[in-house]
């Protein structure tokens, strides 16, 4: 998928190098509809310990984030229908490398924990048939330091689907 994790894990003993690039906001034709706007990029390495467990590290340009992540497949859909879905957990902890002064709390005190944020997600997916796959995910994000009056935690829901209409081509929806 483009914006979300999937239930798929890195294969056992495989090392995946990931480049995630997000273009800027689409404003008008002068910024070529977001192509020339300021962008963000994340570089990451994920290693498959087993077919069900992988760990990764990464760095993101925006807010100078460095992160550690883990993905574990809890249940895997089987072909005989005994297990109808795949369930996978994904967790990420990130620390900003921005100046400490950026992370002073309301009492003007810096704590290293202020730079940390967390993301947890449970994904449930089902391959309906050889053409159609669907996934739903629930997530919880937590930021240690937020503006006064702002929530520390956020709950999210993601929906995704893929329809494979030929051996080489698919249409994907990611929300």
PDB file of C-alpha atoms in Angstrom:
ATOM      1  CA  UNK A   1       0.000   0.000   0.000  1.00  0.00           C
ATOM      2  CA  UNK A   2       1.001   3.603  -0.312  1.00  0.00           C
ATOM      3  CA  UNK A   3       0.304   5.217   3.071  1.00  0.00           C
ATOM      4  CA  UNK A   4      -0.292   2.353   5.471  1.00  0.00           C
ATOM      5  CA  UNK A   5       1.330  -0.818   6.756  1.00  0.00           C
ATOM      6  CA  UNK A   6       0.037  -4.175   5.558  1.00  0.00           C
ATOM      7  CA  UNK A   7      -0.168  -7.569   7.225  1.00  0.00           C
ATOM      8  CA  UNK A   8       2.723  -8.739   5.028  1.00  0.00           C
ATOM      9  CA  UNK A   9       6.023  -9.152   6.859  1.00  0.00           C
ATOM     10  CA  UNK A  10       9.609  -9.145   5.627  1.00  0.00           C
ATOM     11  CA  UNK A  11      10.632 -12.703   4.764  1.00  0.00           C
ATOM     12  CA  UNK A  12      12.871 -14.724   7.074  1.00  0.00           C
ATOM     13  CA  UNK A  13      16.499 -13.539   6.858  1.00  0.00           C
ATOM     14  CA  UNK A  14      15.613 -10.836   4.323  1.00  0.00           C
ATOM     15  CA  UNK A  15      16.697  -7.218   4.578  1.00  0.00           C
ATOM     16  CA  UNK A  16      14.346  -4.668   3.011  1.00  0.00           C
ATOM     17  CA  UNK A  17      15.562  -1.150   2.205  1.00  0.00           C
ATOM     18  CA  UNK A  18      12.576   1.188   2.074  1.00  0.00           C
ATOM     19  CA  UNK A  19      12.351   4.684   0.610  1.00  0.00           C
ATOM     20  CA  UNK A  20       9.117   6.464   1.505  1.00  0.00           C
ATOM     21  CA  UNK A  21       8.610   9.806  -0.228  1.00  0.00           C
ATOM     22  CA  UNK A  22       5.685  12.146   0.280  1.00  0.00           C
ATOM     23  CA  UNK A  23       5.201  15.181  -1.906  1.00  0.00           C
ATOM     24  CA  UNK A  24       4.112  18.531  -0.506  1.00  0.00           C
ATOM     25  CA  UNK A  25       0.627  20.024  -0.311  1.00  0.00           C
ATOM     26  CA  UNK A  26      -1.202  20.473  -3.575  1.00  0.00           C
ATOM     27  CA  UNK A  27      -1.876  24.195  -3.873  1.00  0.00           C
ATOM     28  CA  UNK A  28      -1.948  25.178  -7.529  1.00  0.00           C
ATOM     29  CA  UNK A  29      -0.329  24.607 -10.882  1.00  0.00           C
ATOM     30  CA  UNK A  30       2.724  26.766  -9.965  1.00  0.00           C
ATOM     31  CA  UNK A  31       4.006  24.048  -7.602  1.00  0.00           C
ATOM     32  CA  UNK A  32       3.045  21.404 -10.199  1.00  0.00           C
ATOM     33  CA  UNK A  33       0.226  20.241  -7.947  1.00  0.00           C
ATOM     34  CA  UNK A  34       2.512  19.383  -5.010  1.00  0.00           C
ATOM     35  CA  UNK A  35       5.471  18.006  -6.955  1.00  0.00           C
ATOM     36  CA  UNK A  36       7.646  21.094  -6.371  1.00  0.00           C
ATOM     37  CA  UNK A  37       6.342  21.773  -2.847  1.00  0.00           C
ATOM     38  CA  UNK A  38       8.465  20.868   0.221  1.00  0.00           C
ATOM     39  CA  UNK A  39       8.483  17.096   0.579  1.00  0.00           C
ATOM     40  CA  UNK A  40       9.247  14.572   3.280  1.00  0.00           C
ATOM     41  CA  UNK A  41      11.274  11.375   2.995  1.00  0.00           C
ATOM     42  CA  UNK A  42      11.913   8.364   5.242  1.00  0.00           C
ATOM     43  CA  UNK A  43      14.685   5.820   4.749  1.00  0.00           C
ATOM     44  CA  UNK A  44      14.408   2.506   6.563  1.00  0.00           C
ATOM     45  CA  UNK A  45      15.811  -0.982   6.927  1.00  0.00           C
ATOM     46  CA  UNK A  46      13.603  -3.913   7.962  1.00  0.00           C
ATOM     47  CA  UNK A  47      14.991  -7.355   8.751  1.00  0.00           C
ATOM     48  CA  UNK A  48      12.929 -10.546   8.927  1.00  0.00           C
ATOM     49  CA  UNK A  49      13.927 -12.600  11.984  1.00  0.00           C
ATOM     50  CA  UNK A  50      11.346 -15.280  11.144  1.00  0.00           C
ATOM     51  CA  UNK A  51       8.505 -15.350   8.614  1.00  0.00           C
ATOM     52  CA  UNK A  52       6.259 -13.845  11.322  1.00  0.00           C
ATOM     53  CA  UNK A  53       8.604 -11.362  13.067  1.00  0.00           C
ATOM     54  CA  UNK A  54      10.594  -8.430  11.736  1.00  0.00           C
ATOM     55  CA  UNK A  55      12.377  -5.425  13.199  1.00  0.00           C
ATOM     56  CA  UNK A  56      13.322  -2.163  11.560  1.00  0.00           C
ATOM     57  CA  UNK A  57      15.056   1.174  11.955  1.00  0.00           C
ATOM     58  CA  UNK A  58      14.477   4.364  10.050  1.00  0.00           C
ATOM     59  CA  UNK A  59      15.100   8.078   9.711  1.00  0.00           C
ATOM     60  CA  UNK A  60      12.626  10.739   8.577  1.00  0.00           C
ATOM     61  CA  UNK A  61      13.567  14.198   7.289  1.00  0.00           C
ATOM     62  CA  UNK A  62      10.602  16.041   8.833  1.00  0.00           C
ATOM     63  CA  UNK A  63      11.161  16.689  12.549  1.00  0.00           C
ATOM     64  CA  UNK A  64      14.424  14.675  12.287  1.00  0.00           C
ATOM     65  CA  UNK A  65      12.789  11.479  13.536  1.00  0.00           C
ATOM     66  CA  UNK A  66      14.668   8.244  14.180  1.00  0.00           C
ATOM     67  CA  UNK A  67      12.509   5.207  14.795  1.00  0.00           C
ATOM     68  CA  UNK A  68      12.524   1.561  15.809  1.00  0.00           C
ATOM     69  CA  UNK A  69       9.720  -0.708  14.708  1.00  0.00           C
ATOM     70  CA  UNK A  70       8.517  -4.267  15.024  1.00  0.00           C
ATOM     71  CA  UNK A  71       5.933  -6.278  13.128  1.00  0.00           C
ATOM     72  CA  UNK A  72       4.522  -9.632  14.245  1.00  0.00           C
ATOM     73  CA  UNK A  73       2.013 -11.837  12.448  1.00  0.00           C
ATOM     74  CA  UNK A  74      -0.295 -13.214  15.136  1.00  0.00           C
ATOM     75  CA  UNK A  75      -2.524 -15.347  12.880  1.00  0.00           C
ATOM     76  CA  UNK A  76      -2.110 -16.254   9.217  1.00  0.00           C
ATOM     77  CA  UNK A  77      -5.022 -16.992   6.876  1.00  0.00           C
ATOM     78  CA  UNK A  78      -4.892 -20.528   5.553  1.00  0.00           C
ATOM     79  CA  UNK A  79      -6.225 -21.939   2.299  1.00  0.00           C
ATOM     80  CA  UNK A  80      -8.537 -24.548   3.806  1.00  0.00           C
ATOM     81  CA  UNK A  81     -10.618 -21.922   5.656  1.00  0.00           C
ATOM     82  CA  UNK A  82      -9.613 -22.897   9.200  1.00  0.00           C
ATOM     83  CA  UNK A  83      -8.199 -19.433   9.826  1.00  0.00           C
ATOM     84  CA  UNK A  84     -10.207 -16.927   7.751  1.00  0.00           C
ATOM     85  CA  UNK A  85      -8.032 -13.814   8.283  1.00  0.00           C
ATOM     86  CA  UNK A  86      -4.465 -12.685   8.864  1.00  0.00           C
ATOM     87  CA  UNK A  87      -3.881 -10.566  11.980  1.00  0.00           C
ATOM     88  CA  UNK A  88      -0.664  -8.601  12.390  1.00  0.00           C
ATOM     89  CA  UNK A  89       0.621  -6.171  15.038  1.00  0.00           C
ATOM     90  CA  UNK A  90       2.868  -3.240  14.108  1.00  0.00           C
ATOM     91  CA  UNK A  91       4.600  -1.010  16.665  1.00  0.00           C
ATOM     92  CA  UNK A  92       6.882   1.986  16.254  1.00  0.00           C
ATOM     93  CA  UNK A  93       8.686   4.267  18.698  1.00  0.00           C
ATOM     94  CA  UNK A  94      10.271   7.456  17.366  1.00  0.00           C
ATOM     95  CA  UNK A  95      12.616  10.034  18.855  1.00  0.00           C
ATOM     96  CA  UNK A  96      13.216  13.476  17.409  1.00  0.00           C
ATOM     97  CA  UNK A  97      16.767  14.772  16.972  1.00  0.00           C
ATOM     98  CA  UNK A  98      15.606  18.401  16.851  1.00  0.00           C
ATOM     99  CA  UNK A  99      17.110  20.866  19.349  1.00  0.00           C
ATOM    100  CA  UNK A 100      16.176  20.241  22.984  1.00  0.00           C
ATOM    101  CA  UNK A 101      14.750  23.761  23.269  1.00  0.00           C
ATOM    102  CA  UNK A 102      11.972  22.653  20.887  1.00  0.00           C
ATOM    103  CA  UNK A 103      10.826  20.142  23.515  1.00  0.00           C
ATOM    104  CA  UNK A 104      10.471  22.281  26.624  1.00  0.00           C
ATOM    105  CA  UNK A 105       7.268  21.519  28.501  1.00  0.00           C
ATOM    106  CA  UNK A 106       4.825  24.159  29.831  1.00  0.00           C
ATOM    107  CA  UNK A 107       7.191  24.725  32.795  1.00  0.00           C
ATOM    108  CA  UNK A 108      10.125  25.349  30.388  1.00  0.00           C
ATOM    109  CA  UNK A 109      11.728  22.073  31.491  1.00  0.00           C
ATOM    110  CA  UNK A 110      13.329  19.642  29.043  1.00  0.00           C
ATOM    111  CA  UNK A 111      13.037  15.884  29.523  1.00  0.00           C
ATOM    112  CA  UNK A 112      14.358  13.347  27.024  1.00  0.00           C
ATOM    113  CA  UNK A 113      10.966  11.602  27.099  1.00  0.00           C
ATOM    114  CA  UNK A 114       9.426  14.742  25.576  1.00  0.00           C
ATOM    115  CA  UNK A 115      11.065  13.799  22.251  1.00  0.00           C
ATOM    116  CA  UNK A 116       9.366  10.385  22.089  1.00  0.00           C
ATOM    117  CA  UNK A 117       6.222   9.322  20.240  1.00  0.00           C
ATOM    118  CA  UNK A 118       4.609   5.917  19.821  1.00  0.00           C
ATOM    119  CA  UNK A 119       2.431   4.192  17.221  1.00  0.00           C
ATOM    120  CA  UNK A 120       0.640   0.845  17.625  1.00  0.00           C
ATOM    121  CA  UNK A 121      -1.576  -0.872  15.075  1.00  0.00           C
ATOM    122  CA  UNK A 122      -3.534  -4.096  14.712  1.00  0.00           C
ATOM    123  CA  UNK A 123      -4.305  -5.068  11.119  1.00  0.00           C
ATOM    124  CA  UNK A 124      -6.848  -7.640   9.980  1.00  0.00           C
ATOM    125  CA  UNK A 125      -6.773  -8.743   6.351  1.00  0.00           C
ATOM    126  CA  UNK A 126      -8.446 -11.310   4.185  1.00  0.00           C
ATOM    127  CA  UNK A 127      -7.647 -12.511   0.700  1.00  0.00           C
ATOM    128  CA  UNK A 128     -11.209 -13.011  -0.553  1.00  0.00           C
ATOM    129  CA  UNK A 129     -10.163 -14.700  -3.804  1.00  0.00           C
ATOM    130  CA  UNK A 130      -7.317 -14.546  -6.331  1.00  0.00           C
ATOM    131  CA  UNK A 131      -8.437 -11.036  -7.369  1.00  0.00           C
ATOM    132  CA  UNK A 132      -9.618  -9.265  -4.196  1.00  0.00           C
ATOM    133  CA  UNK A 133      -7.827  -8.559  -0.877  1.00  0.00           C
ATOM    134  CA  UNK A 134      -9.186  -6.323   1.911  1.00  0.00           C
ATOM    135  CA  UNK A 135      -7.658  -4.954   5.115  1.00  0.00           C
ATOM    136  CA  UNK A 136      -8.915  -2.954   8.088  1.00  0.00           C
ATOM    137  CA  UNK A 137      -6.656  -1.605  10.834  1.00  0.00           C
ATOM    138  CA  UNK A 138      -7.070   0.131  14.151  1.00  0.00           C
ATOM    139  CA  UNK A 139      -4.245   2.287  15.473  1.00  0.00           C
ATOM    140  CA  UNK A 140      -3.269   4.307  18.519  1.00  0.00           C
ATOM    141  CA  UNK A 141      -0.693   7.112  18.363  1.00  0.00           C
ATOM    142  CA  UNK A 142       0.744   8.773  21.465  1.00  0.00           C
ATOM    143  CA  UNK A 143       2.908  11.896  21.735  1.00  0.00           C
ATOM    144  CA  UNK A 144       4.634  12.646  25.049  1.00  0.00           C
ATOM    145  CA  UNK A 145       4.781  16.412  24.496  1.00  0.00           C
ATOM    146  CA  UNK A 146       1.854  18.278  22.970  1.00  0.00           C
ATOM    147  CA  UNK A 147       0.553  21.832  22.936  1.00  0.00           C
ATOM    148  CA  UNK A 148      -1.529  22.658  26.055  1.00  0.00           C
ATOM    149  CA  UNK A 149      -5.149  21.676  25.514  1.00  0.00           C
ATOM    150  CA  UNK A 150      -4.222  19.050  22.896  1.00  0.00           C
ATOM    151  CA  UNK A 151      -4.720  15.318  23.359  1.00  0.00           C
ATOM    152  CA  UNK A 152      -1.655  13.112  23.769  1.00  0.00           C
ATOM    153  CA  UNK A 153      -3.278  10.095  22.114  1.00  0.00           C
ATOM    154  CA  UNK A 154      -5.143   9.546  18.867  1.00  0.00           C
ATOM    155  CA  UNK A 155      -7.162   6.589  17.626  1.00  0.00           C
ATOM    156  CA  UNK A 156      -7.267   5.846  13.911  1.00  0.00           C
ATOM    157  CA  UNK A 157      -8.902   3.452  11.484  1.00  0.00           C
ATOM    158  CA  UNK A 158      -7.470   2.545   8.089  1.00  0.00           C
ATOM    159  CA  UNK A 159      -9.170   0.715   5.238  1.00  0.00           C
ATOM    160  CA  UNK A 160      -7.412  -0.777   2.243  1.00  0.00           C
ATOM    161  CA  UNK A 161      -8.191  -2.964  -0.704  1.00  0.00           C
ATOM    162  CA  UNK A 162      -6.598  -4.380  -3.821  1.00  0.00           C
ATOM    163  CA  UNK A 163      -8.270  -5.727  -6.916  1.00  0.00           C
ATOM    164  CA  UNK A 164      -5.970  -7.638  -9.260  1.00  0.00           C
ATOM    165  CA  UNK A 165      -7.410  -7.470 -12.767  1.00  0.00           C
ATOM    166  CA  UNK A 166      -4.474  -9.032 -14.631  1.00  0.00           C
ATOM    167  CA  UNK A 167      -1.263 -10.881 -13.677  1.00  0.00           C
ATOM    168  CA  UNK A 168       0.692  -7.608 -13.897  1.00  0.00           C
ATOM    169  CA  UNK A 169      -1.887  -4.975 -12.848  1.00  0.00           C
ATOM    170  CA  UNK A 170      -3.891  -4.114  -9.774  1.00  0.00           C
ATOM    171  CA  UNK A 171      -5.973  -1.229  -8.499  1.00  0.00           C
ATOM    172  CA  UNK A 172      -5.430  -0.269  -4.850  1.00  0.00           C
ATOM    173  CA  UNK A 173      -7.525   1.858  -2.502  1.00  0.00           C
ATOM    174  CA  UNK A 174      -6.014   3.166   0.721  1.00  0.00           C
ATOM    175  CA  UNK A 175      -7.970   5.325   3.201  1.00  0.00           C
TER     176      UNK A 175
END
